[in-house]
Amino acid sequence: MKIRQMFDNKNTVFSLEVFPPKKTSNIDTIYTTLDQLSELKPDFISVTYGAGGSGGIGTGSLTAKIAGDIKSKYHIEPMAHLTSIYTTKPSAHAILTELQELGVENILALRGDRMPEREPETDFVYASDLTKYIADFGGFDICGACYPEGHPQSASLIEDTIALRHKVDAGASHLVSQLFFDNQDFYDFRDRMHLAGINVPVEAGIMPVLNKKNIERMVTMCGASLPKKFAKMLARYENNPEALFDAGIAYAVDQIIDLISNGVDGIHLYAMNNPKAVYKIYERIETILHASNRA
Ligand code: FAD
């Protein structure tokens, strides 16, 4: 099923994101994670693509394999991430063919980030170039990434919004947002989208704080700002992992309830391959999700 259709059938789509295990880890760990996550019956599960394109070059790629298994073994719709920065047109063609053979119909088309030690390929400059390529290839529903606080490389929010418009015009039928900790940033972003005539559904990306190190790494990478309330929570419980975990879950739940109450099209939970955190959040939003979808 194409994910775009889900937004026509539901007020609030609920999805999860997992990442393939590192090369040094046992591949089976992802299946233990998926065994548990699949019981929650999310609308779809997305699978990230290794930074620098390591997750998907050629056949047998881990991202494609896991996405294919999510469909065939767990009977849940998968969305495979694909980055373009280290992808040539022939390798994109091979990956799309592989995904098609595996029955994967949904792709999150991304540019990816440059690795300091590696020159990018030149076939695709922006995610919108890959989006157009996939749209011309045919058969896939394409999602795009968006940034409530603007992408760190955008000179202004206006430039960021224009780039997003290009992405949607190139064929992205829905969007998933970067993580954010202040819902107002998301609501302001939604207003800018609508002013720019971008009217595709957008899911809010929510990342629970599981430990201080992981959140600091993510915030450095993506440039999300930390509201006072959030920074105080980190500072207060940084030396007590259990308390920080529980406070992080409560913060994410609070964000999600507010977003659903404000008519968000979907919640995309960065599950971090951590079923315990996802279960804790899900049990506290389940009735709210169901109520929203019955309304
Ligand atoms: P783009 O949309 O190409 O944007 C990059 C920059 O270029 C922005 O500043 C934008 O404003 C500008 N720009 C875009 N188009 C134009 C244009 N036509 N003219 C001028 N400027 C333009 N990374 C991974 O490696 N693997 C993953 O699996 C992965 N999953 C992600 C999932 C989500 C939901 C998100 C939000 C990010 C993910 N990323 C992933 C990170 C992502 O690759 C980086 O954020 C990257 O820096 C930008 O990717 P993009 O697709 O948004 O790029």
mmCIF file of C-alpha atoms and ligand atoms in Angstrom:
data_model
loop_
_atom_site.group_PDB
_atom_site.id
_atom_site.type_symbol
_atom_site.label_atom_id
_atom_site.label_comp_id
_atom_site.label_asym_id
_atom_site.label_seq_id
_atom_site.Cartn_x
_atom_site.Cartn_y
_atom_site.Cartn_z
ATOM 1 C CA MET A 1 0.000 0.000 0.000
ATOM 2 C CA LYS A 2 1.160 3.503 -0.739
ATOM 3 C CA ILE A 3 1.591 5.461 2.498
ATOM 4 C CA ARG A 4 -0.021 8.567 0.976
ATOM 5 C CA GLN A 5 -3.357 6.705 0.995
ATOM 6 C CA MET A 6 -3.133 6.210 4.767
ATOM 7 C CA PHE A 7 -3.508 9.948 5.289
ATOM 8 C CA ASP A 8 -6.818 9.836 3.403
ATOM 9 C CA ASN A 9 -8.092 7.078 5.689
ATOM 10 C CA LYS A 10 -6.884 8.327 9.072
ATOM 11 C CA ASN A 11 -6.720 11.609 10.954
ATOM 12 C CA THR A 12 -3.444 10.658 12.666
ATOM 13 C CA VAL A 13 -1.050 8.166 11.093
ATOM 14 C CA PHE A 14 1.367 6.488 13.528
ATOM 15 C CA SER A 15 4.754 5.253 12.323
ATOM 16 C CA LEU A 16 8.081 4.089 13.692
ATOM 17 C CA GLU A 17 11.658 4.382 12.487
ATOM 18 C CA VAL A 18 14.361 1.753 12.975
ATOM 19 C CA PHE A 19 17.965 1.552 11.816
ATOM 20 C CA PRO A 20 19.893 -1.471 10.491
ATOM 21 C CA PRO A 21 22.357 -2.936 12.992
ATOM 22 C CA LYS A 22 25.984 -1.875 12.639
ATOM 23 C CA LYS A 23 28.207 -4.141 10.577
ATOM 24 C CA THR A 24 29.862 -5.299 13.789
ATOM 25 C CA SER A 25 26.534 -6.264 15.414
ATOM 26 C CA ASN A 26 24.455 -9.360 14.909
ATOM 27 C CA ILE A 27 21.805 -8.801 12.188
ATOM 28 C CA ASP A 28 19.291 -10.776 14.253
ATOM 29 C CA THR A 29 19.063 -7.971 16.818
ATOM 30 C CA ILE A 30 16.864 -5.985 14.430
ATOM 31 C CA TYR A 31 14.450 -8.909 14.171
ATOM 32 C CA THR A 32 14.156 -9.154 17.960
ATOM 33 C CA THR A 33 13.316 -5.429 17.906
ATOM 34 C CA LEU A 34 10.813 -5.836 15.068
ATOM 35 C CA ASP A 35 9.152 -8.842 16.779
ATOM 36 C CA GLN A 36 8.205 -6.474 19.605
ATOM 37 C CA LEU A 37 7.496 -3.292 17.632
ATOM 38 C CA SER A 38 5.260 -5.096 15.135
ATOM 39 C CA GLU A 39 2.844 -6.051 17.937
ATOM 40 C CA LEU A 40 1.854 -2.390 18.211
ATOM 41 C CA LYS A 41 0.681 -2.506 14.585
ATOM 42 C CA PRO A 42 2.070 0.861 13.500
ATOM 43 C CA ASP A 43 0.785 2.128 10.159
ATOM 44 C CA PHE A 44 4.282 1.807 8.737
ATOM 45 C CA ILE A 45 7.886 1.303 9.778
ATOM 46 C CA SER A 46 10.722 3.163 8.088
ATOM 47 C CA VAL A 47 14.278 1.839 7.839
ATOM 48 C CA THR A 48 17.186 4.279 7.703
ATOM 49 C CA TYR A 49 19.958 4.196 5.133
ATOM 50 C CA GLY A 50 23.509 4.105 6.478
ATOM 51 C CA ALA A 51 25.265 7.459 6.440
ATOM 52 C CA GLY A 52 27.427 7.734 3.360
ATOM 53 C CA GLY A 53 25.290 5.239 1.505
ATOM 54 C CA SER A 54 26.744 2.222 3.255
ATOM 55 C CA GLY A 55 23.309 0.781 3.912
ATOM 56 C CA GLY A 56 22.248 0.240 0.389
ATOM 57 C CA ILE A 57 24.837 -0.144 -2.288
ATOM 58 C CA GLY A 58 23.992 -2.894 -4.697
ATOM 59 C CA THR A 59 21.842 -5.908 -4.094
ATOM 60 C CA GLY A 60 21.573 -7.471 -0.679
ATOM 61 C CA SER A 61 21.583 -4.103 1.016
ATOM 62 C CA LEU A 62 20.554 -4.199 4.627
ATOM 63 C CA THR A 63 18.006 -1.395 4.369
ATOM 64 C CA ALA A 64 16.248 -3.057 1.449
ATOM 65 C CA LYS A 65 16.368 -6.503 3.075
ATOM 66 C CA ILE A 66 14.928 -5.286 6.382
ATOM 67 C CA ALA A 67 12.241 -3.256 4.573
ATOM 68 C CA GLY A 68 11.333 -6.313 2.495
ATOM 69 C CA ASP A 69 11.092 -8.452 5.648
ATOM 70 C CA ILE A 70 8.892 -5.882 7.405
ATOM 71 C CA LYS A 71 6.448 -6.369 4.546
ATOM 72 C CA SER A 72 6.674 -10.123 4.003
ATOM 73 C CA LYS A 73 7.225 -11.386 7.574
ATOM 74 C CA TYR A 74 5.504 -8.773 9.711
ATOM 75 C CA HIS A 75 2.816 -7.672 7.209
ATOM 76 C CA ILE A 76 3.453 -4.018 7.990
ATOM 77 C CA GLU A 77 4.045 -1.404 5.304
ATOM 78 C CA PRO A 78 7.745 -0.491 5.113
ATOM 79 C CA MET A 79 9.344 2.740 3.973
ATOM 80 C CA ALA A 80 12.981 2.442 2.860
ATOM 81 C CA HIS A 81 15.180 5.517 3.279
ATOM 82 C CA LEU A 82 17.536 6.239 0.382
ATOM 83 C CA THR A 83 20.188 8.937 0.280
ATOM 84 C CA SER A 84 21.564 10.418 -2.919
ATOM 85 C CA ILE A 85 24.866 12.009 -1.943
ATOM 86 C CA TYR A 86 26.924 8.873 -2.597
ATOM 87 C CA THR A 87 24.539 7.350 -5.124
ATOM 88 C CA THR A 88 24.949 7.385 -8.890
ATOM 89 C CA LYS A 89 22.061 6.987 -11.312
ATOM 90 C CA PRO A 90 23.023 3.363 -12.128
ATOM 91 C CA SER A 91 23.196 2.452 -8.419
ATOM 92 C CA ALA A 92 19.875 4.248 -7.753
ATOM 93 C CA HIS A 93 18.381 2.214 -10.592
ATOM 94 C CA ALA A 94 19.714 -1.018 -9.046
ATOM 95 C CA ILE A 95 18.370 -0.153 -5.591
ATOM 96 C CA LEU A 96 14.937 0.817 -6.917
ATOM 97 C CA THR A 97 14.763 -2.419 -8.892
ATOM 98 C CA GLU A 98 15.741 -4.390 -5.778
ATOM 99 C CA LEU A 99 13.119 -2.610 -3.653
ATOM 100 C CA GLN A 100 10.479 -3.233 -6.280
ATOM 101 C CA GLU A 101 11.336 -6.950 -6.372
ATOM 102 C CA LEU A 102 11.000 -7.063 -2.584
ATOM 103 C CA GLY A 103 7.537 -5.469 -2.782
ATOM 104 C CA VAL A 104 8.624 -2.219 -1.090
ATOM 105 C CA GLU A 105 6.432 0.604 -2.431
ATOM 106 C CA ASN A 106 7.477 3.524 -0.238
ATOM 107 C CA ILE A 107 10.740 5.460 -0.184
ATOM 108 C CA LEU A 108 11.975 8.390 1.897
ATOM 109 C CA ALA A 109 14.169 10.229 -0.628
ATOM 110 C CA LEU A 110 17.013 12.119 1.049
ATOM 111 C CA ARG A 111 20.211 13.848 0.145
ATOM 112 C CA GLY A 112 22.201 12.586 3.137
ATOM 113 C CA ASP A 113 25.216 14.247 4.709
ATOM 114 C CA ARG A 114 28.711 14.605 3.353
ATOM 115 C CA MET A 115 31.428 12.525 5.021
ATOM 116 C CA PRO A 116 34.623 14.541 5.491
ATOM 117 C CA GLU A 117 36.851 11.875 3.957
ATOM 118 C CA ARG A 118 34.718 11.148 0.890
ATOM 119 C CA GLU A 119 33.869 13.205 -2.219
ATOM 120 C CA PRO A 120 30.151 13.152 -3.069
ATOM 121 C CA GLU A 121 28.827 11.720 -6.310
ATOM 122 C CA THR A 122 27.465 14.309 -8.725
ATOM 123 C CA ASP A 123 24.397 12.682 -10.297
ATOM 124 C CA PHE A 124 22.063 14.107 -7.648
ATOM 125 C CA VAL A 125 22.703 17.412 -5.884
ATOM 126 C CA TYR A 126 19.591 17.777 -3.744
ATOM 127 C CA ALA A 127 16.997 15.341 -2.410
ATOM 128 C CA SER A 128 14.568 16.818 -4.947
ATOM 129 C CA ASP A 129 16.806 15.489 -7.781
ATOM 130 C CA LEU A 130 16.530 11.962 -6.369
ATOM 131 C CA THR A 131 12.796 12.480 -5.806
ATOM 132 C CA LYS A 132 12.335 13.385 -9.480
ATOM 133 C CA TYR A 133 14.439 10.368 -10.527
ATOM 134 C CA ILE A 134 12.291 7.992 -8.417
ATOM 135 C CA ALA A 135 9.081 9.607 -9.691
ATOM 136 C CA ASP A 136 10.261 9.075 -13.292
ATOM 137 C CA PHE A 137 11.258 5.472 -12.462
ATOM 138 C CA GLY A 138 7.647 4.966 -11.367
ATOM 139 C CA GLY A 139 5.764 2.696 -8.986
ATOM 140 C CA PHE A 140 6.861 4.264 -5.675
ATOM 141 C CA ASP A 141 5.209 6.609 -3.231
ATOM 142 C CA ILE A 142 7.835 9.173 -2.247
ATOM 143 C CA CYS A 143 8.246 10.879 1.094
ATOM 144 C CA GLY A 144 10.522 13.848 1.816
ATOM 145 C CA ALA A 145 12.272 15.157 4.929
ATOM 146 C CA CYS A 146 11.425 18.582 6.340
ATOM 147 C CA TYR A 147 12.851 20.754 9.092
ATOM 148 C CA PRO A 148 10.590 22.673 11.509
ATOM 149 C CA GLU A 149 13.510 24.923 12.521
ATOM 150 C CA GLY A 150 14.961 25.022 8.986
ATOM 151 C CA HIS A 151 17.773 22.796 7.688
ATOM 152 C CA PRO A 152 21.092 23.871 9.264
ATOM 153 C CA GLN A 153 22.536 24.602 5.793
ATOM 154 C CA SER A 154 19.640 26.839 4.719
ATOM 155 C CA ALA A 155 20.500 30.535 4.727
ATOM 156 C CA SER A 156 16.966 31.457 5.853
ATOM 157 C CA LEU A 157 13.582 29.925 6.598
ATOM 158 C CA ILE A 158 12.331 31.389 3.307
ATOM 159 C CA GLU A 159 15.080 29.589 1.364
ATOM 160 C CA ASP A 160 14.300 26.419 3.294
ATOM 161 C CA THR A 161 10.601 26.681 2.417
ATOM 162 C CA ILE A 162 11.371 27.281 -1.279
ATOM 163 C CA ALA A 163 13.595 24.162 -1.300
ATOM 164 C CA LEU A 164 10.759 22.180 0.292
ATOM 165 C CA ARG A 165 8.395 23.394 -2.387
ATOM 166 C CA HIS A 166 10.855 22.064 -5.028
ATOM 167 C CA LYS A 167 10.886 18.685 -3.252
ATOM 168 C CA VAL A 168 7.108 18.419 -3.249
ATOM 169 C CA ASP A 169 6.854 19.632 -6.858
ATOM 170 C CA ALA A 170 9.402 16.928 -7.783
ATOM 171 C CA GLY A 171 7.078 14.232 -6.425
ATOM 172 C CA ALA A 172 7.141 13.983 -2.609
ATOM 173 C CA SER A 173 3.557 13.152 -1.659
ATOM 174 C CA HIS A 174 4.049 13.466 2.106
ATOM 175 C CA LEU A 175 6.719 14.612 4.560
ATOM 176 C CA VAL A 176 8.342 13.519 7.808
ATOM 177 C CA SER A 177 9.897 16.154 10.023
ATOM 178 C CA GLN A 178 13.240 16.327 11.735
ATOM 179 C CA LEU A 179 13.018 15.963 15.512
ATOM 180 C CA PHE A 180 12.120 19.060 17.523
ATOM 181 C CA PHE A 181 11.438 19.733 21.195
ATOM 182 C CA ASP A 182 9.220 22.800 20.990
ATOM 183 C CA ASN A 183 5.884 22.144 19.283
ATOM 184 C CA GLN A 184 5.534 25.827 18.435
ATOM 185 C CA ASP A 185 8.413 25.379 15.953
ATOM 186 C CA PHE A 186 6.345 22.720 14.215
ATOM 187 C CA TYR A 187 3.176 24.839 14.144
ATOM 188 C CA ASP A 188 5.093 27.840 12.732
ATOM 189 C CA PHE A 189 6.634 25.549 10.113
ATOM 190 C CA ARG A 190 3.184 24.238 9.134
ATOM 191 C CA ASP A 191 1.983 27.828 8.660
ATOM 192 C CA ARG A 192 4.991 28.612 6.405
ATOM 193 C CA MET A 193 4.285 25.459 4.380
ATOM 194 C CA HIS A 194 0.682 26.450 3.810
ATOM 195 C CA LEU A 195 1.651 30.016 2.870
ATOM 196 C CA ALA A 196 4.020 28.539 0.267
ATOM 197 C CA GLY A 197 1.193 26.396 -1.136
ATOM 198 C CA ILE A 198 2.661 23.125 0.187
ATOM 199 C CA ASN A 199 -0.357 21.123 1.165
ATOM 200 C CA VAL A 200 0.865 17.519 1.499
ATOM 201 C CA PRO A 201 0.487 15.655 4.818
ATOM 202 C CA VAL A 202 3.358 16.073 7.266
ATOM 203 C CA GLU A 203 4.210 13.778 10.138
ATOM 204 C CA ALA A 204 5.908 15.166 13.218
ATOM 205 C CA GLY A 205 9.156 13.382 14.039
ATOM 206 C CA ILE A 206 9.443 12.755 17.771
ATOM 207 C CA MET A 207 12.557 11.503 19.482
ATOM 208 C CA PRO A 208 12.334 10.514 23.146
ATOM 209 C CA VAL A 209 15.406 11.242 25.263
ATOM 210 C CA LEU A 210 16.721 7.895 26.363
ATOM 211 C CA ASN A 211 20.051 9.067 27.664
ATOM 212 C CA LYS A 212 22.003 12.308 27.738
ATOM 213 C CA LYS A 213 24.705 11.180 25.325
ATOM 214 C CA ASN A 214 22.313 10.151 22.591
ATOM 215 C CA ILE A 215 20.341 13.373 22.712
ATOM 216 C CA GLU A 216 23.449 15.564 22.718
ATOM 217 C CA ARG A 217 24.767 13.726 19.640
ATOM 218 C CA MET A 218 21.466 14.126 17.806
ATOM 219 C CA VAL A 219 21.099 17.781 18.698
ATOM 220 C CA THR A 220 24.650 18.522 17.500
ATOM 221 C CA MET A 221 23.962 16.698 14.254
ATOM 222 C CA CYS A 222 20.608 18.239 13.421
ATOM 223 C CA GLY A 223 20.822 21.631 15.141
ATOM 224 C CA ALA A 224 17.500 21.345 17.022
ATOM 225 C CA SER A 225 17.172 23.931 19.755
ATOM 226 C CA LEU A 226 16.543 22.974 23.368
ATOM 227 C CA PRO A 227 13.673 24.798 25.085
ATOM 228 C CA LYS A 228 14.285 25.817 28.712
ATOM 229 C CA LYS A 229 11.901 23.179 30.039
ATOM 230 C CA PHE A 230 13.809 20.477 28.169
ATOM 231 C CA ALA A 231 17.281 21.760 29.101
ATOM 232 C CA LYS A 232 16.270 21.892 32.778
ATOM 233 C CA MET A 233 15.086 18.299 32.609
ATOM 234 C CA LEU A 234 18.405 17.184 31.070
ATOM 235 C CA ALA A 235 20.416 19.096 33.655
ATOM 236 C CA ARG A 236 18.341 17.879 36.585
ATOM 237 C CA TYR A 237 18.441 14.155 35.789
ATOM 238 C CA GLU A 238 21.649 13.810 33.765
ATOM 239 C CA ASN A 239 23.283 11.664 36.437
ATOM 240 C CA ASN A 240 20.282 9.452 37.038
ATOM 241 C CA PRO A 241 19.656 7.359 33.904
ATOM 242 C CA GLU A 242 16.346 5.879 35.137
ATOM 243 C CA ALA A 243 14.901 9.262 36.080
ATOM 244 C CA LEU A 244 16.108 10.804 32.804
ATOM 245 C CA PHE A 245 14.537 7.961 30.837
ATOM 246 C CA ASP A 246 11.173 8.395 32.585
ATOM 247 C CA ALA A 247 11.295 12.190 32.240
ATOM 248 C CA GLY A 248 12.207 11.807 28.542
ATOM 249 C CA ILE A 249 9.231 9.511 27.959
ATOM 250 C CA ALA A 250 6.902 11.957 29.745
ATOM 251 C CA TYR A 251 8.244 14.857 27.642
ATOM 252 C CA ALA A 252 7.694 12.952 24.383
ATOM 253 C CA VAL A 253 4.170 11.914 25.459
ATOM 254 C CA ASP A 254 3.356 15.541 26.314
ATOM 255 C CA GLN A 255 4.592 16.684 22.876
ATOM 256 C CA ILE A 256 2.584 13.974 21.088
ATOM 257 C CA ILE A 257 -0.694 14.673 22.915
ATOM 258 C CA ASP A 258 -0.390 18.380 22.130
ATOM 259 C CA LEU A 259 0.396 17.626 18.459
ATOM 260 C CA ILE A 260 -2.576 15.269 18.081
ATOM 261 C CA SER A 261 -4.844 17.819 19.771
ATOM 262 C CA ASN A 262 -3.623 20.347 17.205
ATOM 263 C CA GLY A 263 -4.535 18.111 14.270
ATOM 264 C CA VAL A 264 -1.111 16.795 13.239
ATOM 265 C CA ASP A 265 -1.321 14.427 10.229
ATOM 266 C CA GLY A 266 0.900 11.837 11.849
ATOM 267 C CA ILE A 267 3.426 10.962 14.523
ATOM 268 C CA HIS A 268 6.699 9.412 13.386
ATOM 269 C CA LEU A 269 8.476 8.018 16.422
ATOM 270 C CA TYR A 270 12.236 7.690 16.199
ATOM 271 C CA ALA A 271 12.154 4.290 17.886
ATOM 272 C CA MET A 272 15.969 4.033 18.193
ATOM 273 C CA ASN A 273 15.610 0.233 18.099
ATOM 274 C CA ASN A 274 14.355 0.502 21.677
ATOM 275 C CA PRO A 275 11.010 -1.292 22.094
ATOM 276 C CA LYS A 276 10.893 -0.519 25.843
ATOM 277 C CA ALA A 277 10.730 3.234 25.167
ATOM 278 C CA VAL A 278 8.235 2.803 22.335
ATOM 279 C CA TYR A 279 5.939 0.645 24.490
ATOM 280 C CA LYS A 280 6.068 3.156 27.343
ATOM 281 C CA ILE A 281 5.068 5.948 24.994
ATOM 282 C CA TYR A 282 2.490 3.933 23.105
ATOM 283 C CA GLU A 283 0.589 2.788 26.194
ATOM 284 C CA ARG A 284 0.094 6.437 27.116
ATOM 285 C CA ILE A 285 -1.046 7.676 23.702
ATOM 286 C CA GLU A 286 -3.005 4.672 22.446
ATOM 287 C CA THR A 287 -6.471 5.865 23.482
ATOM 288 C CA ILE A 288 -5.702 9.374 22.226
ATOM 289 C CA LEU A 289 -4.618 8.059 18.828
ATOM 290 C CA HIS A 290 -7.728 5.908 18.580
ATOM 291 C CA ALA A 291 -9.985 8.776 19.648
ATOM 292 C CA SER A 292 -8.413 11.014 17.008
ATOM 293 C CA ASN A 293 -8.959 8.413 14.319
ATOM 294 C CA ARG A 294 -12.591 7.897 15.307
ATOM 295 C CA ALA A 295 -13.364 11.628 15.329
HETATM 296 P P1 FAD B 1 17.754 18.418 0.821
HETATM 297 O O1 FAD B 1 16.265 18.465 0.743
HETATM 298 O O2 FAD B 1 18.495 18.274 -0.464
HETATM 299 O O3 FAD B 1 18.217 19.735 1.585
HETATM 300 C C1 FAD B 1 19.579 19.946 1.938
HETATM 301 C C2 FAD B 1 19.890 21.452 1.912
HETATM 302 O O4 FAD B 1 19.846 21.922 0.565
HETATM 303 C C3 FAD B 1 18.856 22.289 2.682
HETATM 304 O O5 FAD B 1 19.533 23.384 3.249
HETATM 305 C C4 FAD B 1 17.899 22.759 1.597
HETATM 306 O O6 FAD B 1 17.247 23.961 1.945
HETATM 307 C C5 FAD B 1 18.861 22.944 0.409
HETATM 308 N N1 FAD B 1 18.186 22.720 -0.882
HETATM 309 C C6 FAD B 1 17.403 21.647 -1.190
HETATM 310 N N2 FAD B 1 16.972 21.765 -2.476
HETATM 311 C C7 FAD B 1 17.479 22.907 -2.956
HETATM 312 C C8 FAD B 1 17.420 23.567 -4.213
HETATM 313 N N3 FAD B 1 16.724 23.052 -5.241
HETATM 314 N N4 FAD B 1 18.098 24.749 -4.361
HETATM 315 C C9 FAD B 1 18.820 25.278 -3.352
HETATM 316 N N5 FAD B 1 18.922 24.683 -2.123
HETATM 317 C C10 FAD B 1 18.265 23.515 -1.938
HETATM 318 N N6 FAD B 1 20.414 10.669 6.664
HETATM 319 C C11 FAD B 1 20.959 9.469 6.301
HETATM 320 O O7 FAD B 1 22.153 9.394 5.951
HETATM 321 N N7 FAD B 1 20.192 8.333 6.311
HETATM 322 C C12 FAD B 1 18.881 8.336 6.668
HETATM 323 O O8 FAD B 1 18.214 7.308 6.661
HETATM 324 C C13 FAD B 1 18.296 9.570 7.072
HETATM 325 N N8 FAD B 1 16.985 9.650 7.433
HETATM 326 C C14 FAD B 1 16.422 10.865 7.750
HETATM 327 C C15 FAD B 1 15.061 10.920 8.073
HETATM 328 C C16 FAD B 1 14.458 12.143 8.386
HETATM 329 C C17 FAD B 1 12.990 12.189 8.724
HETATM 330 C C18 FAD B 1 15.233 13.329 8.384
HETATM 331 C C19 FAD B 1 14.609 14.646 8.723
HETATM 332 C C20 FAD B 1 16.591 13.286 8.067
HETATM 333 C C21 FAD B 1 17.193 12.053 7.738
HETATM 334 N N9 FAD B 1 18.550 11.959 7.392
HETATM 335 C C22 FAD B 1 19.120 10.747 7.047
HETATM 336 C C23 FAD B 1 19.416 13.155 7.470
HETATM 337 C C24 FAD B 1 19.428 13.930 6.126
HETATM 338 O O9 FAD B 1 20.072 13.163 5.145
HETATM 339 C C25 FAD B 1 20.162 15.243 6.375
HETATM 340 O O10 FAD B 1 19.369 16.081 7.169
HETATM 341 C C26 FAD B 1 20.666 15.990 5.159
HETATM 342 O O11 FAD B 1 21.515 17.066 5.609
HETATM 343 C C27 FAD B 1 19.609 16.664 4.296
HETATM 344 O O12 FAD B 1 18.855 15.771 3.632
HETATM 345 P P2 FAD B 1 17.543 16.277 2.806
HETATM 346 O O13 FAD B 1 17.000 15.101 2.128
HETATM 347 O O14 FAD B 1 16.638 17.033 3.691
HETATM 348 O O15 FAD B 1 18.277 17.269 1.766
#
